[in-house]
XYZ file of N, CA and C in Angstrom:
822
model
N 44.633 108.139 42.847
C 43.277 108.672 42.886
C 42.681 108.572 44.290
N 43.004 107.506 45.002
C 42.538 107.384 46.380
C 43.160 108.461 47.261
N 44.411 108.785 47.030
C 45.059 109.850 47.788
C 44.432 111.200 47.497
N 44.141 111.472 46.243
C 43.466 112.717 45.880
C 42.101 112.804 46.559
N 41.377 111.686 46.566
C 40.064 111.666 47.192
C 40.151 112.012 48.674
N 41.092 111.421 49.365
C 41.244 111.703 50.792
C 41.715 113.129 51.051
N 42.264 113.763 50.011
C 42.666 115.167 50.120
C 41.560 116.098 49.652
N 40.410 115.528 49.288
C 39.260 116.338 48.925
C 39.001 116.501 47.450
N 39.696 115.742 46.601
C 39.518 115.859 45.153
C 39.066 114.509 44.598
N 37.798 114.415 44.207
C 37.250 113.160 43.698
C 37.262 113.182 42.176
N 38.321 112.633 41.590
C 38.448 112.668 40.130
C 37.518 111.670 39.448
N 36.917 110.747 40.195
C 35.988 109.798 39.577
C 34.677 110.473 39.193
N 34.475 111.729 39.606
C 33.286 112.472 39.209
C 33.424 113.111 37.836
N 34.524 112.861 37.160
C 34.754 113.457 35.842
C 33.636 113.099 34.871
N 33.298 114.041 33.982
C 32.279 113.783 32.964
C 32.772 112.773 31.934
N 34.083 112.676 31.759
C 34.671 111.767 30.786
C 35.909 111.123 31.392
N 36.029 109.810 31.253
C 37.211 109.075 31.704
C 37.785 108.338 30.502
N 39.071 108.494 30.272
C 39.749 107.864 29.133
C 40.783 106.888 29.672
N 40.761 105.650 29.169
C 41.700 104.640 29.623
C 42.470 104.019 28.478
N 43.784 103.903 28.660
C 44.655 103.329 27.638
C 45.519 102.242 28.256
N 45.553 101.072 27.637
C 46.404 99.974 28.080
C 46.079 99.646 29.535
N 47.079 99.609 30.432
C 46.771 99.332 31.835
C 45.786 100.345 32.401
N 45.812 101.562 31.858
C 44.865 102.577 32.282
C 43.437 102.248 31.904
N 43.245 101.362 30.923
C 41.891 100.931 30.582
C 41.301 100.113 31.723
N 42.130 99.272 32.340
C 41.671 98.516 33.505
C 41.294 99.469 34.623
N 42.155 100.451 34.885
C 41.885 101.418 35.949
C 40.605 102.193 35.662
N 40.412 102.615 34.413
C 39.224 103.384 34.056
C 37.959 102.580 34.322
N 37.987 101.300 33.986
C 36.819 100.455 34.218
C 36.610 100.205 35.703
N 37.685 100.034 36.439
C 37.569 99.743 37.874
C 36.967 100.913 38.654
N 37.415 102.127 38.365
C 37.016 103.259 39.203
C 35.587 103.703 38.944
N 34.946 103.177 37.900
C 33.564 103.564 37.630
C 32.569 102.795 38.488
N 32.992 101.704 39.126
C 32.015 100.934 39.899
C 32.551 100.404 41.221
N 33.792 100.713 41.567
C 34.368 100.252 42.827
C 34.966 101.437 43.565
N 34.593 101.660 44.826
C 35.157 102.783 45.579
C 36.684 102.747 45.593
N 37.286 103.910 45.473
C 38.747 103.987 45.400
C 39.409 103.395 46.631
N 38.811 103.606 47.797
C 39.389 103.050 49.017
C 39.442 101.542 48.988
N 38.412 100.913 48.428
C 38.401 99.458 48.322
C 39.481 98.963 47.367
N 39.649 99.669 46.260
C 40.677 99.267 45.295
C 42.067 99.359 45.922
N 42.312 100.443 46.652
C 43.616 100.608 47.304
C 43.833 99.540 48.359
N 42.815 99.287 49.187
C 42.944 98.293 50.256
C 43.208 96.909 49.682
N 42.546 96.592 48.574
C 42.744 95.283 47.956
C 44.193 95.068 47.543
N 44.842 96.140 47.104
C 46.253 96.037 46.719
C 47.139 95.912 47.953
N 46.891 96.768 48.936
C 47.756 96.795 50.111
C 47.619 95.543 50.966
N 46.434 94.896 50.924
C 46.203 93.708 51.752
C 46.492 92.400 51.019
N 46.757 92.464 49.728
C 46.988 91.241 48.960
C 48.332 90.626 49.339
N 48.435 89.285 49.295
C 49.735 88.639 49.538
C 50.776 89.192 48.575
N 51.942 89.397 49.073
C 52.991 90.018 48.269
C 53.766 88.960 47.501
N 53.627 88.909 46.160
C 54.396 87.930 45.386
C 55.866 88.311 45.370
N 56.686 87.347 45.158
C 58.114 87.596 45.079
C 58.532 87.714 43.628
N 59.553 88.479 43.400
C 60.057 88.643 42.044
C 60.427 87.279 41.467
N 59.897 86.993 40.272
C 60.182 85.720 39.632
C 59.309 84.593 40.107
N 58.382 84.877 41.020
C 57.470 83.845 41.518
C 56.651 83.291 40.368
N 56.648 81.945 40.153
C 55.875 81.392 39.044
C 54.386 81.660 39.180
N 53.906 81.942 40.401
C 52.482 82.210 40.587
C 52.081 83.577 40.066
N 53.033 84.384 39.633
C 52.695 85.725 39.165
C 51.797 85.661 37.936
N 51.743 84.510 37.241
C 50.878 84.370 36.081
C 49.728 83.424 36.355
N 49.421 83.156 37.616
C 48.390 82.182 37.945
C 47.002 82.629 37.555
N 46.814 83.915 37.257
C 45.506 84.394 36.847
C 45.206 84.051 35.396
N 46.154 83.472 34.708
C 45.903 83.057 33.341
C 46.696 83.825 32.309
N 47.334 84.897 32.698
C 48.124 85.657 31.738
C 49.351 84.856 31.345
N 49.636 84.765 30.042
C 50.836 84.042 29.642
C 52.076 84.738 30.182
N 53.120 83.974 30.490
C 54.322 84.597 31.027
C 54.814 85.689 30.094
N 55.068 86.888 30.611
C 55.516 87.964 29.732
C 56.901 87.674 29.193
N 57.118 88.051 27.925
C 58.456 87.881 27.390
C 59.371 88.857 28.110
N 60.665 88.562 28.141
C 61.572 89.483 28.814
C 61.380 90.904 28.324
N 61.374 91.867 29.265
C 61.114 93.252 28.904
C 62.111 93.740 27.861
N 63.372 93.344 28.013
C 64.382 93.816 27.064
C 64.079 93.314 25.666
N 63.601 92.067 25.512
C 63.265 91.544 24.192
C 62.108 92.321 23.580
N 61.090 92.592 24.392
C 59.938 93.345 23.909
C 60.360 94.742 23.466
N 61.169 95.403 24.269
C 61.601 96.756 23.937
C 62.453 96.766 22.671
N 63.355 95.811 22.554
C 64.207 95.766 21.370
C 63.380 95.527 20.111
N 62.416 94.621 20.208
C 61.592 94.305 19.047
C 60.759 95.510 18.616
N 60.108 96.150 19.573
C 59.277 97.293 19.221
C 60.117 98.504 18.826
N 61.293 98.664 19.411
C 62.173 99.758 18.997
C 62.585 99.607 17.535
N 62.829 98.371 17.104
C 63.186 98.143 15.701
C 62.027 98.517 14.781
N 60.826 98.175 15.196
C 59.661 98.510 14.377
C 59.488 100.023 14.292
N 59.627 100.707 15.420
C 59.511 102.160 15.426
C 60.568 102.790 14.526
N 61.805 102.295 14.617
C 62.904 102.868 13.836
C 62.713 102.670 12.337
N 62.059 101.594 11.938
C 61.889 101.305 10.519
C 60.639 101.934 9.917
N 59.758 102.474 10.758
C 58.488 103.007 10.278
C 58.655 104.413 9.700
N 57.829 104.715 8.681
C 57.874 106.026 8.046
C 57.160 107.088 8.888
N 56.092 106.686 9.537
C 55.307 107.620 10.343
C 54.488 106.807 11.342
N 53.646 107.469 12.103
C 52.882 106.779 13.137
C 51.933 105.747 12.554
N 51.291 106.077 11.445
C 50.358 105.131 10.831
C 51.086 103.881 10.356
N 52.261 104.067 9.776
C 53.053 102.925 9.322
C 53.520 102.100 10.515
N 53.891 102.771 11.601
C 54.306 102.064 12.824
C 53.171 101.183 13.346
N 51.947 101.706 13.367
C 50.813 100.921 13.866
C 50.580 99.689 12.997
N 50.671 99.861 11.701
C 50.490 98.716 10.803
C 51.561 97.667 11.036
N 52.792 98.105 11.190
C 53.896 97.174 11.414
C 53.764 96.465 12.764
N 53.358 97.198 13.801
C 53.144 96.583 15.112
C 52.063 95.516 15.022
N 50.976 95.839 14.342
C 49.888 94.877 14.201
C 50.306 93.645 13.430
N 51.030 93.853 12.333
C 51.472 92.722 11.517
C 52.419 91.816 12.307
N 53.344 92.415 13.061
C 54.286 91.622 13.851
C 53.549 90.849 14.940
N 52.573 91.483 15.557
C 51.814 90.816 16.617
C 51.004 89.654 16.059
N 50.382 89.855 14.909
C 49.599 88.780 14.293
C 50.499 87.614 13.879
N 51.701 87.932 13.408
C 52.643 86.874 13.017
C 53.050 86.038 14.227
N 53.308 86.699 15.357
C 53.667 85.960 16.551
C 52.495 85.133 17.062
N 51.287 85.688 16.962
C 50.107 84.973 17.435
C 49.844 83.726 16.607
N 50.200 83.772 15.320
C 49.958 82.633 14.436
C 50.760 81.411 14.865
N 51.817 81.631 15.620
C 52.660 80.519 16.062
C 52.177 79.908 17.378
N 51.060 80.425 17.939
C 50.539 79.900 19.188
C 49.339 79.003 18.925
N 48.840 78.369 19.979
C 47.696 77.463 19.809
C 46.353 78.177 19.925
N 46.377 79.486 20.133
C 45.146 80.257 20.174
C 44.418 80.251 21.501
N 44.946 79.572 22.498
C 44.259 79.479 23.788
C 44.408 80.743 24.623
N 45.325 81.609 24.239
C 45.568 82.815 25.018
C 44.376 83.752 25.063
N 43.541 83.728 24.024
C 42.387 84.627 23.974
C 41.461 84.419 25.178
N 41.030 83.188 25.389
C 40.100 82.903 26.485
C 40.756 83.163 27.839
N 42.036 82.814 27.971
C 42.725 83.040 29.235
C 42.820 84.523 29.553
N 43.158 85.316 28.518
C 43.316 86.736 28.759
C 41.973 87.390 29.093
N 40.920 86.989 28.434
C 39.608 87.553 28.740
C 39.204 87.225 30.183
N 39.487 86.001 30.626
C 39.167 85.614 31.998
C 39.993 86.423 32.992
N 41.238 86.692 32.663
C 42.096 87.499 33.525
C 41.539 88.900 33.682
N 41.166 89.510 32.552
C 40.612 90.863 32.590
C 39.300 90.881 33.367
N 38.435 89.905 33.114
C 37.141 89.854 33.796
C 37.318 89.754 35.310
N 38.336 89.012 35.758
C 38.561 88.837 37.193
C 38.996 90.128 37.863
N 39.513 91.066 37.096
C 39.981 92.330 37.654
C 38.861 93.365 37.790
N 37.722 93.100 37.163
C 36.649 94.087 37.126
C 35.446 93.602 37.916
N 34.983 94.424 38.836
C 33.780 94.063 39.584
C 32.551 94.176 38.690
N 32.506 95.198 37.837
C 31.384 95.402 36.922
C 31.794 94.963 35.518
N 30.942 94.194 34.881
C 31.234 93.694 33.545
C 30.408 94.379 32.471
N 29.754 95.471 32.849
C 28.948 96.224 31.890
C 29.407 97.678 31.884
N 29.260 98.318 30.740
C 29.650 99.711 30.619
C 28.861 100.569 31.594
N 29.503 101.532 32.240
C 28.765 102.470 33.089
C 27.973 103.454 32.231
N 27.044 104.149 32.844
C 26.253 105.139 32.128
C 27.083 106.367 31.772
N 28.070 106.665 32.588
C 28.899 107.832 32.306
C 29.778 107.560 31.084
N 30.365 108.616 30.545
C 31.195 108.484 29.342
C 32.573 107.935 29.709
N 32.887 106.775 29.168
C 34.199 106.148 29.323
C 34.687 105.749 27.936
N 35.912 106.135 27.610
C 36.524 105.792 26.331
C 37.706 104.861 26.574
N 37.751 103.767 25.809
C 38.835 102.791 25.896
C 39.484 102.698 24.512
N 40.790 102.891 24.454
C 41.481 102.942 23.169
C 42.098 101.596 22.791
N 42.209 101.364 21.488
C 42.893 100.182 20.950
C 43.335 100.515 19.530
N 44.013 99.554 18.898
C 44.429 99.704 17.507
C 44.077 98.409 16.776
N 43.477 98.532 15.611
C 43.147 97.374 14.786
C 44.445 96.739 14.301
N 44.692 95.498 14.674
C 45.966 94.845 14.355
C 46.129 94.607 12.865
N 45.030 94.465 12.128
C 45.121 94.155 10.693
C 45.296 95.407 9.839
N 44.701 96.512 10.261
C 44.762 97.726 9.447
C 45.660 98.803 10.035
N 45.932 98.722 11.332
C 46.687 99.766 12.002
C 45.854 100.981 12.363
N 44.547 100.919 12.120
C 43.689 102.058 12.406
C 43.382 102.159 13.899
N 43.454 103.365 14.468
C 43.075 103.542 15.871
C 41.574 103.288 16.059
N 41.232 102.767 17.225
C 39.843 102.463 17.570
C 39.583 103.010 18.967
N 38.394 103.577 19.154
C 37.982 104.058 20.473
C 36.645 103.403 20.809
N 36.635 102.599 21.859
C 35.416 101.916 22.298
C 34.696 102.743 23.364
N 33.357 102.705 23.328
C 32.557 103.220 24.422
C 31.302 102.365 24.526
N 30.360 102.761 25.356
C 29.200 101.913 25.588
C 28.286 101.801 24.378
N 28.529 102.637 23.373
C 27.726 102.588 22.157
C 28.387 101.788 21.035
N 29.546 101.191 21.308
C 30.322 100.523 20.257
C 29.832 99.121 19.935
N 28.979 98.557 20.787
C 28.549 97.179 20.578
C 29.590 96.166 20.995
N 30.560 96.588 21.794
C 31.625 95.718 22.286
C 31.527 95.670 23.809
N 31.560 94.475 24.389
C 31.507 94.340 25.842
C 32.660 95.107 26.491
N 32.415 95.601 27.718
C 33.462 96.308 28.448
C 34.679 95.418 28.644
N 34.469 94.162 28.992
C 35.599 93.246 29.201
C 36.423 93.130 27.930
N 35.741 92.981 26.796
C 36.455 92.849 25.523
C 37.210 94.132 25.180
N 36.615 95.289 25.464
C 37.281 96.552 25.176
C 38.567 96.685 25.994
N 38.494 96.354 27.291
C 39.682 96.437 28.146
C 40.716 95.398 27.718
N 40.259 94.196 27.388
C 41.188 93.146 26.945
C 41.904 93.559 25.664
N 41.191 94.242 24.771
C 41.805 94.703 23.527
C 42.845 95.779 23.794
N 42.520 96.719 24.675
C 43.422 97.832 24.956
C 44.684 97.385 25.677
N 44.610 96.251 26.374
C 45.757 95.765 27.146
C 46.526 94.655 26.427
N 46.144 94.321 25.212
C 46.843 93.279 24.444
C 47.983 93.928 23.682
N 49.184 93.841 24.223
C 50.292 94.554 23.581
C 50.794 93.862 22.318
N 50.264 92.670 22.054
C 50.611 91.997 20.812
C 51.825 91.112 20.911
N 52.556 91.169 22.030
C 53.763 90.370 22.179
C 53.636 89.482 23.419
N 53.645 90.060 24.615
C 53.404 89.263 25.811
C 51.986 88.733 25.845
N 51.042 89.515 25.314
C 49.643 89.115 25.198
C 49.278 89.242 23.723
N 48.792 88.169 23.076
C 48.519 88.221 21.639
C 47.376 89.164 21.308
N 47.243 89.574 20.045
C 46.125 90.427 19.644
C 44.805 89.833 20.119
N 43.933 90.683 20.623
C 42.674 90.209 21.177
C 41.576 90.294 20.128
N 40.841 89.199 19.975
C 39.807 89.135 18.960
C 38.444 89.538 19.485
N 37.778 90.391 18.734
C 36.374 90.741 18.975
C 35.650 90.514 17.656
N 34.850 89.448 17.597
C 34.275 89.059 16.318
C 35.380 88.648 15.362
N 35.368 89.219 14.178
C 36.397 88.903 13.186
C 37.602 89.830 13.267
N 37.557 90.797 14.169
C 38.626 91.785 14.269
C 39.643 91.395 15.335
N 40.844 91.918 15.199
C 41.911 91.683 16.150
C 42.502 93.030 16.557
N 42.785 93.178 17.852
C 43.225 94.474 18.361
C 44.487 94.345 19.207
N 45.266 95.432 19.205
C 46.443 95.538 20.061
C 46.344 96.816 20.883
N 47.297 96.992 21.745
C 47.342 98.028 22.770
C 46.969 99.427 22.259
N 46.085 100.093 23.026
C 45.678 101.441 22.665
C 46.790 102.463 22.753
N 47.892 102.133 23.438
C 49.016 103.045 23.521
C 49.708 103.263 22.190
N 49.434 102.397 21.205
C 50.010 102.614 19.881
C 49.261 103.697 19.112
N 48.084 104.086 19.600
C 47.386 105.230 18.983
C 48.148 106.506 19.326
N 48.217 106.779 20.627
C 49.050 107.828 21.193
C 49.313 107.391 22.619
N 50.384 107.880 23.205
C 50.799 107.310 24.488
C 49.733 107.432 25.567
N 49.187 108.619 25.778
C 48.160 108.818 26.809
C 46.761 108.982 26.223
N 46.680 109.370 24.962
C 45.384 109.601 24.299
C 44.579 110.704 24.982
N 45.282 111.632 25.611
C 44.601 112.746 26.270
C 43.880 113.645 25.276
N 44.300 113.620 24.013
C 43.657 114.471 23.009
C 42.186 114.133 22.801
N 41.773 112.938 23.230
C 40.367 112.558 23.107
C 39.478 113.383 24.031
N 40.087 114.130 24.943
C 39.330 114.995 25.853
C 39.139 116.395 25.283
N 39.473 116.616 24.014
C 39.251 117.928 23.398
C 37.787 118.319 23.565
N 37.562 119.547 23.997
C 36.205 120.024 24.247
C 35.848 120.049 25.716
N 36.627 119.342 26.544
C 36.387 119.377 27.996
C 36.998 120.659 28.574
N 36.322 121.215 29.570
C 36.802 122.453 30.176
C 38.095 122.251 30.930
N 38.154 121.162 31.718
C 39.337 120.849 32.510
C 39.738 119.411 32.258
N 41.021 119.191 32.121
C 41.540 117.848 31.830
C 42.682 117.552 32.799
N 42.551 116.450 33.519
C 43.613 115.975 34.405
C 44.195 114.705 33.800
N 45.496 114.707 33.573
C 46.175 113.572 32.952
C 47.066 112.894 33.985
N 46.846 111.602 34.225
C 47.707 110.796 35.084
C 48.598 109.954 34.169
N 49.873 110.270 34.128
C 50.792 109.612 33.191
C 51.897 108.897 33.960
N 51.767 107.574 34.172
C 52.783 106.837 34.938
C 54.183 106.895 34.333
N 54.264 107.126 33.005
C 55.578 107.192 32.369
C 56.062 108.633 32.217
N 55.392 109.553 32.880
C 55.869 110.927 32.910
C 55.857 111.638 31.577
N 54.942 111.240 30.674
C 54.837 111.902 29.387
C 55.892 111.503 28.383
N 56.740 110.541 28.729
C 57.811 110.134 27.814
C 57.249 109.372 26.618
N 57.994 109.384 25.539
C 57.602 108.648 24.338
C 58.855 108.146 23.623
N 58.751 106.956 23.044
C 59.875 106.418 22.264
C 59.788 106.824 20.792
N 58.738 107.533 20.422
C 58.506 107.865 19.018
C 59.160 109.187 18.637
N 59.491 109.362 17.368
C 60.059 110.636 16.920
C 59.121 111.803 17.239
N 59.688 112.923 17.613
C 58.889 114.083 18.013
C 57.945 114.505 16.902
N 58.383 114.397 15.648
C 57.554 114.866 14.537
C 56.284 114.045 14.345
N 56.214 112.864 14.976
C 54.982 112.072 14.898
C 53.905 112.620 15.829
N 54.287 113.454 16.779
C 53.352 114.089 17.707
C 52.581 113.057 18.537
N 53.267 112.008 18.906
C 52.681 110.987 19.774
C 52.812 111.374 21.245
N 53.767 112.228 21.560
C 54.118 112.532 22.938
C 53.023 113.358 23.623
N 53.008 113.273 24.941
C 51.982 113.963 25.722
C 52.033 115.466 25.502
N 53.228 116.031 25.358
C 53.337 117.483 25.184
C 52.541 117.954 23.972
N 52.541 117.182 22.898
C 51.764 117.547 21.712
C 50.275 117.490 22.006
N 49.861 116.476 22.759
C 48.443 116.347 23.105
C 47.987 117.501 23.993
N 48.824 117.851 24.956
C 48.492 118.959 25.854
C 48.392 120.258 25.063
N 49.286 120.452 24.087
C 49.224 121.638 23.241
C 47.900 121.728 22.489
N 47.443 120.576 21.983
C 46.163 120.554 21.271
C 45.007 120.878 22.205
N 45.055 120.318 23.410
C 43.992 120.573 24.376
C 43.940 122.042 24.764
N 45.085 122.623 25.060
C 45.114 124.027 25.476
C 44.725 124.947 24.329
N 45.092 124.578 23.117
C 44.700 125.385 21.958
C 43.194 125.383 21.761
N 42.550 124.294 22.190
C 41.102 124.201 22.053
C 40.356 124.848 23.222
N 41.118 125.361 24.197
C 40.496 126.053 25.317
C 40.441 125.280 26.609
N 40.981 124.064 26.632
C 40.965 123.262 27.860
C 42.057 123.725 28.823
N 41.730 123.690 30.108
C 42.740 123.881 31.146
C 43.264 122.496 31.509
N 44.579 122.319 31.540
C 45.168 120.989 31.695
C 46.116 120.959 32.882
N 45.987 119.912 33.687
C 46.938 119.638 34.761
C 47.482 118.223 34.568
N 48.756 118.055 34.897
C 49.429 116.766 34.715
C 49.924 116.247 36.063
N 49.852 114.930 36.237
C 50.493 114.289 37.380
C 51.442 113.223 36.854
N 52.731 113.415 37.134
C 53.770 112.457 36.789
C 54.260 111.800 38.085
N 54.859 110.633 37.997
C 55.398 109.999 39.201
C 56.487 110.868 39.834
N 56.433 110.987 41.169
C 57.506 111.688 41.859
C 58.639 110.703 42.148
N 59.653 111.167 42.835
C 60.813 110.322 43.088
C 60.481 109.060 43.856
N 59.631 109.179 44.879
C 59.262 108.003 45.666
C 58.505 106.988 44.817
N 57.644 107.473 43.925
C 56.897 106.563 43.062
C 57.823 105.842 42.093
N 58.761 106.578 41.520
C 59.697 105.951 40.590
C 60.527 104.885 41.290
N 60.954 105.165 42.510
C 61.709 104.168 43.277
C 60.844 102.942 43.545
N 59.549 103.173 43.831
C 58.644 102.066 44.119
C 58.391 101.215 42.883
N 58.304 101.852 41.710
C 58.066 101.108 40.470
C 59.197 100.116 40.201
N 60.435 100.553 40.439
C 61.571 99.737 40.048
C 61.766 99.797 38.543
N 62.612 98.940 38.022
C 62.939 98.985 36.595
C 62.055 98.091 35.744
N 61.333 97.152 36.368
C 60.502 96.200 35.630
C 59.040 96.460 35.959
N 58.323 97.049 35.002
C 56.919 97.371 35.234
C 56.027 96.134 35.331
N 56.552 94.966 35.006
C 55.782 93.722 35.099
C 56.060 92.967 36.395
N 56.851 93.548 37.276
C 57.219 92.893 38.528
C 56.124 93.141 39.574
N 55.281 92.135 39.813
C 54.147 92.302 40.722
C 54.569 92.479 42.175
N 55.803 92.163 42.508
C 56.246 92.392 43.879
C 56.349 93.885 44.182
N 56.315 94.727 43.143
C 56.385 96.173 43.322
C 55.005 96.808 43.407
N 53.951 96.001 43.325
C 52.599 96.555 43.267
C 52.210 97.267 44.563
N 52.489 96.644 45.693
C 52.108 97.255 46.975
C 52.862 98.557 47.231
N 54.198 98.567 47.142
C 54.894 99.847 47.372
C 54.525 100.912 46.346
N 54.215 100.513 45.119
C 53.796 101.493 44.113
C 52.468 102.119 44.493
N 51.528 101.296 44.967
C 50.231 101.812 45.384
C 50.375 102.768 46.564
N 51.226 102.393 47.512
C 51.419 103.250 48.677
C 52.043 104.579 48.277
N 53.033 104.525 47.394
C 53.682 105.763 46.947
C 52.710 106.630 46.165
N 51.862 106.000 45.339
C 50.871 106.755 44.590
C 49.861 107.426 45.497
N 49.435 106.707 46.530
C 48.492 107.278 47.505
C 49.090 108.514 48.166
N 50.333 108.402 48.598
C 50.979 109.528 49.269
C 51.160 110.705 48.314
N 51.468 110.416 47.057
C 51.618 111.493 46.087
C 50.273 112.173 45.835
N 49.192 111.377 45.757
C 47.863 111.953 45.582
C 47.496 112.885 46.725
N 47.800 112.463 47.940
C 47.536 113.314 49.097
C 48.301 114.637 48.973
N 49.539 114.549 48.509
C 50.367 115.747 48.391
C 49.850 116.698 47.321
N 49.194 116.176 46.278
C 48.694 117.009 45.185
C 47.306 117.574 45.473
N 46.661 117.096 46.533
C 45.272 117.473 46.775
C 45.045 118.967 46.851
N 45.859 119.668 47.635
C 45.660 121.107 47.807
C 45.841 121.851 46.495
N 46.858 121.461 45.729
C 47.137 122.134 44.449
C 45.970 121.960 43.474
N 45.317 120.810 43.499
C 44.300 120.519 42.496
C 42.881 120.878 42.934
N 42.700 121.239 44.190
C 41.346 121.494 44.672
C 40.644 122.577 43.871
N 41.270 123.721 43.703
C 40.651 124.819 42.955
C 40.459 124.448 41.493
N 41.482 123.824 40.907
C 41.392 123.408 39.499
C 40.205 122.484 39.273
N 40.044 121.485 40.133
C 39.017 120.464 39.887
C 37.619 121.000 40.112
N 37.457 121.941 41.026
C 36.141 122.481 41.322
C 35.741 123.596 40.374
């Protein structure tokens, strides 16, 4: 987004911003912190080393091995009858794992999320943050009218239920908004123009007939009259990401690659965005 801005396209002026999972953090950040500051903070931060024990010093519990998480969730997806059943099963599995902990992860995770956000209150503009009710499997969309703090909404959307336990808001428990749909771009139905930033390139692990994939969402948007543009990681960005999305040593090169890609897309998107 900082690269797009420097190329003349300010996507933070959007009438609606939708954030899912890690994108929920980004959505909250860009509403109150200049993009240049966010980029500089990443590029100037000390570079952690892969496997550095300090990578969790902000309070996040050590993530379980990526392969274990993928295998566990792949089994749940394979055994589910449909998307709704998958969400219920994901929630039940996450709650079962959380029951074996001492419950201290909730406060730690909220503090971690709060430290990432300069503003702790919902902006006046329309921002949607997605999550899934861990007990019922029902999708949830938070906004400033939901009666849920912005920090809690982001913490809920980023609680994948395994590395981070279900996040509690009152008596409810929530898991990652990506279990609703991967990008949740369909929530922009009715918007004239929709720009989707998809770090995973629109990929989905779910059966095509569940219509979880980005292509299905884009089809719905275009059928409703929206003009849609997509940005997927280019080759340099994919190389910068590496194979482990939880490896913080890749954060700086990923940010730099994203900035350069944004600059490259600026000319193409100028007419579309205006």
